[in-house]
Structure formats: structure tokens, C-alpha cells
PDB file of C-alpha atoms and ligand atoms in Angstrom:
ATOM      1  CA  MET S   1     -40.246  56.113 -68.306  1.00 76.00           C
ATOM      2  CA  GLU S   2     -39.807  55.143 -65.326  1.00 88.00           C
ATOM      3  CA  GLU S   3     -39.727  50.971 -64.665  1.00 92.00           C
ATOM      4  CA  TYR S   4     -41.708  49.214 -62.072  1.00 97.00           C
ATOM      5  CA  TYR S   5     -40.139  45.574 -60.341  1.00 98.00           C
ATOM      6  CA  GLU S   6     -42.232  42.871 -58.622  1.00 98.00           C
ATOM      7  CA  PRO S   7     -41.927  39.918 -56.844  1.00 98.00           C
ATOM      8  CA  ILE S   8     -42.453  36.844 -58.225  1.00 98.00           C
ATOM      9  CA  CYS S   9     -42.437  32.919 -57.213  1.00 98.00           C
ATOM     10  CA  VAL S  10     -43.991  31.379 -60.494  1.00 98.00           C
ATOM     11  CA  GLU S  11     -43.399  27.025 -60.825  1.00 98.00           C
ATOM     12  CA  VAL S  12     -42.312  26.241 -64.205  1.00 98.00           C
ATOM     13  CA  ASN S  13     -42.069  22.516 -65.598  1.00 98.00           C
ATOM     14  CA  GLY S  14     -42.144  21.269 -61.749  1.00 97.00           C
ATOM     15  CA  VAL S  15     -38.826  23.947 -60.525  1.00 98.00           C
ATOM     16  CA  GLU S  16     -39.860  26.960 -58.408  1.00 98.00           C
ATOM     17  CA  HIS S  17     -38.786  30.009 -59.944  1.00 98.00           C
ATOM     18  CA  GLN S  18     -37.977  33.715 -57.813  1.00 98.00           C
ATOM     19  CA  ARG S  19     -37.477  36.181 -60.266  1.00 97.00           C
ATOM     20  CA  LEU S  20     -37.615  40.216 -59.270  1.00 98.00           C
ATOM     21  CA  VAL S  21     -39.698  41.613 -62.360  1.00 98.00           C
ATOM     22  CA  ARG S  22     -39.936  44.027 -64.876  1.00 97.00           C
ATOM     23  CA  THR S  23     -43.686  44.325 -64.060  1.00 98.00           C
ATOM     24  CA  SER S  24     -45.055  44.889 -67.499  1.00 97.00           C
ATOM     25  CA  MET S  25     -43.244  42.063 -68.538  1.00 98.00           C
ATOM     26  CA  THR S  26     -44.570  39.979 -69.943  1.00 98.00           C
ATOM     27  CA  LEU S  27     -44.579  36.031 -69.271  1.00 98.00           C
ATOM     28  CA  LEU S  28     -42.937  34.633 -72.632  1.00 98.00           C
ATOM     29  CA  ASP S  29     -40.217  37.251 -71.942  1.00 98.00           C
ATOM     30  CA  PHE S  30     -39.739  36.219 -68.536  1.00 98.00           C
ATOM     31  CA  ILE S  31     -40.029  32.729 -69.680  1.00 98.00           C
ATOM     32  CA  ARG S  32     -37.785  33.667 -73.220  1.00 98.00           C
ATOM     33  CA  GLU S  33     -35.614  35.683 -71.587  1.00 98.00           C
ATOM     34  CA  GLU S  34     -35.278  34.740 -67.843  1.00 97.00           C
ATOM     35  CA  LEU S  35     -35.234  31.660 -68.277  1.00 98.00           C
ATOM     36  CA  LYS S  36     -33.981  30.781 -70.985  1.00 98.00           C
ATOM     37  CA  LEU S  37     -36.450  28.116 -72.456  1.00 98.00           C
ATOM     38  CA  LYS S  38     -36.486  29.219 -76.359  1.00 97.00           C
ATOM     39  CA  GLY S  39     -38.971  26.313 -77.185  1.00 97.00           C
ATOM     40  CA  THR S  40     -42.238  29.044 -76.475  1.00 98.00           C
ATOM     41  CA  LYS S  41     -41.654  30.241 -79.664  1.00 98.00           C
ATOM     42  CA  ARG S  42     -42.832  34.183 -80.902  1.00 98.00           C
ATOM     43  CA  GLY S  43     -44.466  35.064 -83.101  1.00 97.00           C
ATOM     44  CA  CYS S  44     -47.488  38.287 -83.731  1.00 97.00           C
ATOM     45  CA  ASP S  45     -46.631  39.166 -80.060  1.00 97.00           C
ATOM     46  CA  ASN S  46     -49.964  40.160 -80.169  1.00 97.00           C
ATOM     47  CA  GLY S  47     -52.135  37.500 -78.858  1.00 97.00           C
ATOM     48  CA  GLU S  48     -53.454  36.080 -82.593  1.00 97.00           C
ATOM     49  CA  CYS S  49     -51.599  33.180 -83.887  1.00 98.00           C
ATOM     50  CA  GLY S  50     -50.877  31.100 -81.138  1.00 98.00           C
ATOM     51  CA  ALA S  51     -46.897  29.855 -81.183  1.00 98.00           C
ATOM     52  CA  CYS S  52     -46.832  30.918 -76.993  1.00 98.00           C
ATOM     53  CA  THR S  53     -49.074  29.087 -75.390  1.00 98.00           C
ATOM     54  CA  VAL S  54     -48.419  27.681 -72.750  1.00 98.00           C
ATOM     55  CA  LEU S  55     -50.227  25.786 -69.543  1.00 98.00           C
ATOM     56  CA  MET S  56     -51.733  28.697 -67.219  1.00 98.00           C
ATOM     57  CA  ASP S  57     -52.585  25.989 -63.537  1.00 98.00           C
ATOM     58  CA  GLY S  58     -53.963  23.153 -66.475  1.00 98.00           C
ATOM     59  CA  GLU S  59     -55.400  25.337 -68.764  1.00 98.00           C
ATOM     60  CA  CYS S  60     -54.032  27.604 -73.105  1.00 98.00           C
ATOM     61  CA  VAL S  61     -52.971  30.971 -72.150  1.00 98.00           C
ATOM     62  CA  TYR S  62     -51.295  33.185 -74.770  1.00 98.00           C
ATOM     63  CA  SER S  63     -48.008  34.034 -73.360  1.00 98.00           C
ATOM     64  CA  CYS S  64     -47.584  37.217 -74.528  1.00 98.00           C
ATOM     65  CA  HIS S  65     -50.837  38.378 -73.830  1.00 98.00           C
ATOM     66  CA  VAL S  66     -49.941  36.963 -69.963  1.00 98.00           C
ATOM     67  CA  LEU S  67     -48.050  39.621 -67.737  1.00 98.00           C
ATOM     68  CA  ALA S  68     -45.050  37.207 -65.897  1.00 98.00           C
ATOM     69  CA  VAL S  69     -46.879  39.923 -62.457  1.00 98.00           C
ATOM     70  CA  GLN S  70     -50.128  37.353 -63.287  1.00 98.00           C
ATOM     71  CA  ALA S  71     -48.063  34.339 -63.139  1.00 98.00           C
ATOM     72  CA  ASN S  72     -47.927  34.475 -59.524  1.00 98.00           C
ATOM     73  CA  GLY S  73     -48.208  32.064 -58.035  1.00 98.00           C
ATOM     74  CA  ALA S  74     -48.828  29.603 -61.107  1.00 98.00           C
ATOM     75  CA  LYS S  75     -47.864  25.698 -62.403  1.00 98.00           C
ATOM     76  CA  ILE S  76     -46.286  26.379 -65.684  1.00 98.00           C
ATOM     77  CA  THR S  77     -46.290  24.101 -68.781  1.00 98.00           C
ATOM     78  CA  THR S  78     -43.894  24.676 -71.536  1.00 98.00           C
ATOM     79  CA  ILE S  79     -42.911  22.770 -73.971  1.00 97.00           C
ATOM     80  CA  GLU S  80     -39.811  22.005 -72.397  1.00 96.00           C
ATOM     81  CA  GLY S  81     -42.452  19.992 -69.172  1.00 97.00           C
ATOM     82  CA  ILE S  82     -43.925  17.509 -72.011  1.00 95.00           C
ATOM     83  CA  ALA S  83     -41.822  14.854 -72.148  1.00 88.00           C
ATOM     84  CA  GLY S  84     -38.426  13.244 -70.325  1.00 80.00           C
ATOM     85  CA  SER S  85     -35.224  14.927 -71.638  1.00 78.00           C
ATOM     86  CA  ASP S  86     -34.693  12.215 -74.248  1.00 84.00           C
ATOM     87  CA  GLU S  87     -37.745  11.540 -75.664  1.00 90.00           C
ATOM     88  CA  LEU S  88     -40.833  12.643 -77.314  1.00 94.00           C
ATOM     89  CA  SER S  89     -44.550  12.353 -76.009  1.00 96.00           C
ATOM     90  CA  PRO S  90     -46.687  10.799 -77.129  1.00 97.00           C
ATOM     91  CA  ILE S  91     -48.156  13.570 -78.796  1.00 98.00           C
ATOM     92  CA  GLN S  92     -44.764  14.702 -80.429  1.00 97.00           C
ATOM     93  CA  GLU S  93     -44.505  11.278 -82.312  1.00 97.00           C
ATOM     94  CA  ALA S  94     -47.773  11.132 -83.896  1.00 98.00           C
ATOM     95  CA  LEU S  95     -47.393  14.935 -84.515  1.00 97.00           C
ATOM     96  CA  MET S  96     -44.071  13.290 -86.457  1.00 96.00           C
ATOM     97  CA  ASP S  97     -46.116  10.790 -88.226  1.00 97.00           C
ATOM     98  CA  GLU S  98     -48.322  12.624 -89.991  1.00 96.00           C
ATOM     99  CA  GLY S  99     -46.392  14.748 -91.005  1.00 95.00           C
ATOM    100  CA  ALA S 100     -47.565  17.926 -89.906  1.00 95.00           C
ATOM    101  CA  ILE S 101     -44.445  19.481 -89.512  1.00 93.00           C
ATOM    102  CA  GLN S 102     -43.254  21.532 -91.963  1.00 93.00           C
ATOM    103  CA  CYS S 103     -41.208  24.867 -90.462  1.00 95.00           C
ATOM    104  CA  GLY S 104     -42.380  23.974 -86.913  1.00 93.00           C
ATOM    105  CA  PHE S 105     -42.457  27.339 -85.904  1.00 95.00           C
ATOM    106  CA  CYS S 106     -46.420  26.538 -84.760  1.00 97.00           C
ATOM    107  CA  THR S 107     -45.832  23.260 -83.483  1.00 97.00           C
ATOM    108  CA  PRO S 108     -44.922  23.829 -79.566  1.00 98.00           C
ATOM    109  CA  GLY S 109     -47.924  26.005 -79.021  1.00 98.00           C
ATOM    110  CA  LEU S 110     -49.775  23.121 -80.707  1.00 98.00           C
ATOM    111  CA  VAL S 111     -48.532  20.466 -79.051  1.00 98.00           C
ATOM    112  CA  MET S 112     -49.646  22.384 -75.969  1.00 98.00           C
ATOM    113  CA  SER S 113     -53.578  23.280 -76.663  1.00 98.00           C
ATOM    114  CA  ILE S 114     -53.695  19.500 -78.024  1.00 98.00           C
ATOM    115  CA  LYS S 115     -51.733  18.447 -74.623  1.00 98.00           C
ATOM    116  CA  ARG S 116     -54.792  20.732 -72.786  1.00 98.00           C
ATOM    117  CA  LEU S 117     -57.389  19.139 -74.673  1.00 98.00           C
ATOM    118  CA  LEU S 118     -56.258  15.550 -74.004  1.00 98.00           C
ATOM    119  CA  ASN S 119     -55.818  16.350 -70.549  1.00 98.00           C
ATOM    120  CA  GLU S 120     -59.696  16.669 -70.539  1.00 98.00           C
ATOM    121  CA  TYR S 121     -61.335  14.652 -73.828  1.00 98.00           C
ATOM    122  CA  PRO S 122     -58.718  11.085 -73.850  1.00 98.00           C
ATOM    123  CA  ASP S 123     -61.331  10.434 -77.429  1.00 98.00           C
ATOM    124  CA  PRO S 124     -62.152  14.057 -78.523  1.00 98.00           C
ATOM    125  CA  THR S 125     -65.001  14.469 -81.587  1.00 98.00           C
ATOM    126  CA  ASP S 126     -64.027  15.683 -84.744  1.00 98.00           C
ATOM    127  CA  SER S 127     -65.763  19.452 -83.629  1.00 98.00           C
ATOM    128  CA  GLN S 128     -63.178  19.471 -79.458  1.00 98.00           C
ATOM    129  CA  ILE S 129     -60.142  19.026 -81.873  1.00 98.00           C
ATOM    130  CA  SER S 130     -61.085  21.761 -84.205  1.00 97.00           C
ATOM    131  CA  TYR S 131     -62.005  23.559 -81.499  1.00 98.00           C
ATOM    132  CA  ALA S 132     -59.154  22.659 -78.992  1.00 98.00           C
ATOM    133  CA  LEU S 133     -56.992  23.943 -82.567  1.00 97.00           C
ATOM    134  CA  SER S 134     -58.863  27.015 -83.976  1.00 97.00           C
ATOM    135  CA  GLY S 135     -56.472  29.804 -81.115  1.00 97.00           C
ATOM    136  CA  ASN S 136     -53.326  27.705 -82.744  1.00 97.00           C
ATOM    137  CA  ILE S 137     -52.156  29.285 -86.132  1.00 97.00           C
ATOM    138  CA  CYS S 138     -49.915  26.828 -89.155  1.00 95.00           C
ATOM    139  CA  ARG S 139     -49.377  27.961 -91.965  1.00 92.00           C
ATOM    140  CA  CYS S 140     -47.877  25.522 -93.827  1.00 91.00           C
ATOM    141  CA  SER S 141     -48.515  22.122 -92.877  1.00 87.00           C
ATOM    142  CA  GLY S 142     -52.623  22.167 -93.089  1.00 86.00           C
ATOM    143  CA  TYR S 143     -54.616  20.888 -89.876  1.00 94.00           C
ATOM    144  CA  VAL S 144     -55.908  18.100 -91.529  1.00 96.00           C
ATOM    145  CA  SER S 145     -52.558  16.111 -90.870  1.00 96.00           C
ATOM    146  CA  VAL S 146     -52.468  17.796 -87.539  1.00 97.00           C
ATOM    147  CA  ALA S 147     -55.943  16.299 -86.797  1.00 98.00           C
ATOM    148  CA  ASN S 148     -54.878  12.564 -87.269  1.00 98.00           C
ATOM    149  CA  ALA S 149     -52.324  13.034 -85.330  1.00 98.00           C
ATOM    150  CA  VAL S 150     -54.394  14.455 -82.463  1.00 98.00           C
ATOM    151  CA  LYS S 151     -56.709  11.124 -82.565  1.00 98.00           C
ATOM    152  CA  LYS S 152     -53.346   8.907 -82.734  1.00 98.00           C
ATOM    153  CA  ALA S 153     -52.114  10.659 -79.740  1.00 98.00           C
ATOM    154  CA  ALA S 154     -55.033  10.496 -78.572  1.00 98.00           C
ATOM    155  CA  ALA S 155     -55.436   6.743 -78.490  1.00 98.00           C
ATOM    156  CA  VAL S 156     -51.972   5.804 -78.737  1.00 97.00           C
ATOM    157  CA  LEU S 157     -52.011   8.014 -73.955  1.00 96.00           C
ATOM    158  CA  ARG S 158     -55.825   5.833 -73.808  1.00 96.00           C
ATOM    159  CA  GLY S 159     -53.660   2.106 -74.367  1.00 96.00           C
ATOM    160  CA  GLU S 160     -54.976   1.608 -77.732  1.00 93.00           C
TER     161      GLU S 160
HETATM  162  S1  FES X 201     -46.833  35.390 -80.328  1.00 60.40           S
HETATM  163 FE1  FES X 201     -48.484  35.068 -78.698  1.00 60.40          FE
HETATM  164  S2  FES X 201     -50.484  35.318 -79.411  1.00 60.40           S
HETATM  165 FE2  FES X 201     -48.725  35.379 -81.597  1.00 60.40          FE
HETATM  166  S1  FES X 202     -45.699  23.724 -89.823  1.00 60.40           S
HETATM  167 FE1  FES X 202     -44.836  26.130 -89.944  1.00 60.40          FE
HETATM  168  S2  FES X 202     -46.389  27.739 -89.880  1.00 60.40           S
HETATM  169 FE2  FES X 202     -47.036  25.793 -89.028  1.00 60.40          FE
END
């Protein structure tokens, strides 16, 4: 099958990247294979599990369900852009403190969804937390500890 290529320019974690990409390449493959940012995980590769969640212009997207060419001109934040180089973000700290990590495969995607939630709602309600986490499947840690971590991170980020 013939391959088609297009030039794209995408800002990822504050760094601009210009590349010629296959028009069939997903944003997930662009992030993992082209930019070698392996923190964003591939779970189902089918828009169901949320492991590949990143922020695109501030909104959560499943990067396995976005083409790299659709991200042309966009600002992307991945898990690598969440904290400083030698520190964790309050969201990551809270997930660890609350025991909300077991295998951790879902965690990068969860962190991105929590980040998006707290950007809009610094003091989220239980239903806002449930809704925000509804696109991220975690098979092993359960959601109670994750929800507790969201509340804890929110309090830290509010300066409490
Ligand atoms: S890997 Fe993208 S939603 Fe599962
Ligand atoms: S900690 Fe294993 S899937 Fe969430």
C-alpha cells in the first residue's frame, strides 16, 4: 500500500518538533516512536483504556485515536511534561501516598486526566472526579484510592 507523508509542527512539553510523518501515524506513535517519549503508554490501542491519554491544547485526548497530522500546530503535554526533571508533581506524589498505584500501567494516563480536571476544578466534587476518571481503566488499584489522591493533590495545589 502506498504511504503518504505530510510535514507537521507540534509543540510537545514546550519544545517544538517539525517532522515529516506518515499520514496514517497516530499521535501515540509520534510521541513514543518518533520523539522517544515512552511515558505515554499503549494499552488497547483502540480508544478504550485511557493509558495513552495526553493533553492536546489543554484537553484530554486518547493519543491512539488522534492522527499525528491532526496534532499539527497543537500544544501537547505528556506525562514527561507534568513535573520538573528531578521531582514529582503533587498529583504523582498523592497517587503514591494513597497507594493508588500497583502495576502503574494506567498511571500516566490517569495523571493527565487528573491534571485536566484540576486545571478546571481546583476543588472538584465526587461526581466531577468520577466523571474525569471515567475514561481511564485501572485494573488493579481501584478507584477509591485514586479519588482520594485527587482530593489530596487538589488540596496541595490550593496551598492547603
Ligand atoms: S491505548 Fe489509547 S485508549 Fe487504550
Ligand atoms: S495500577 Fe495497574 S492498571 Fe492501574
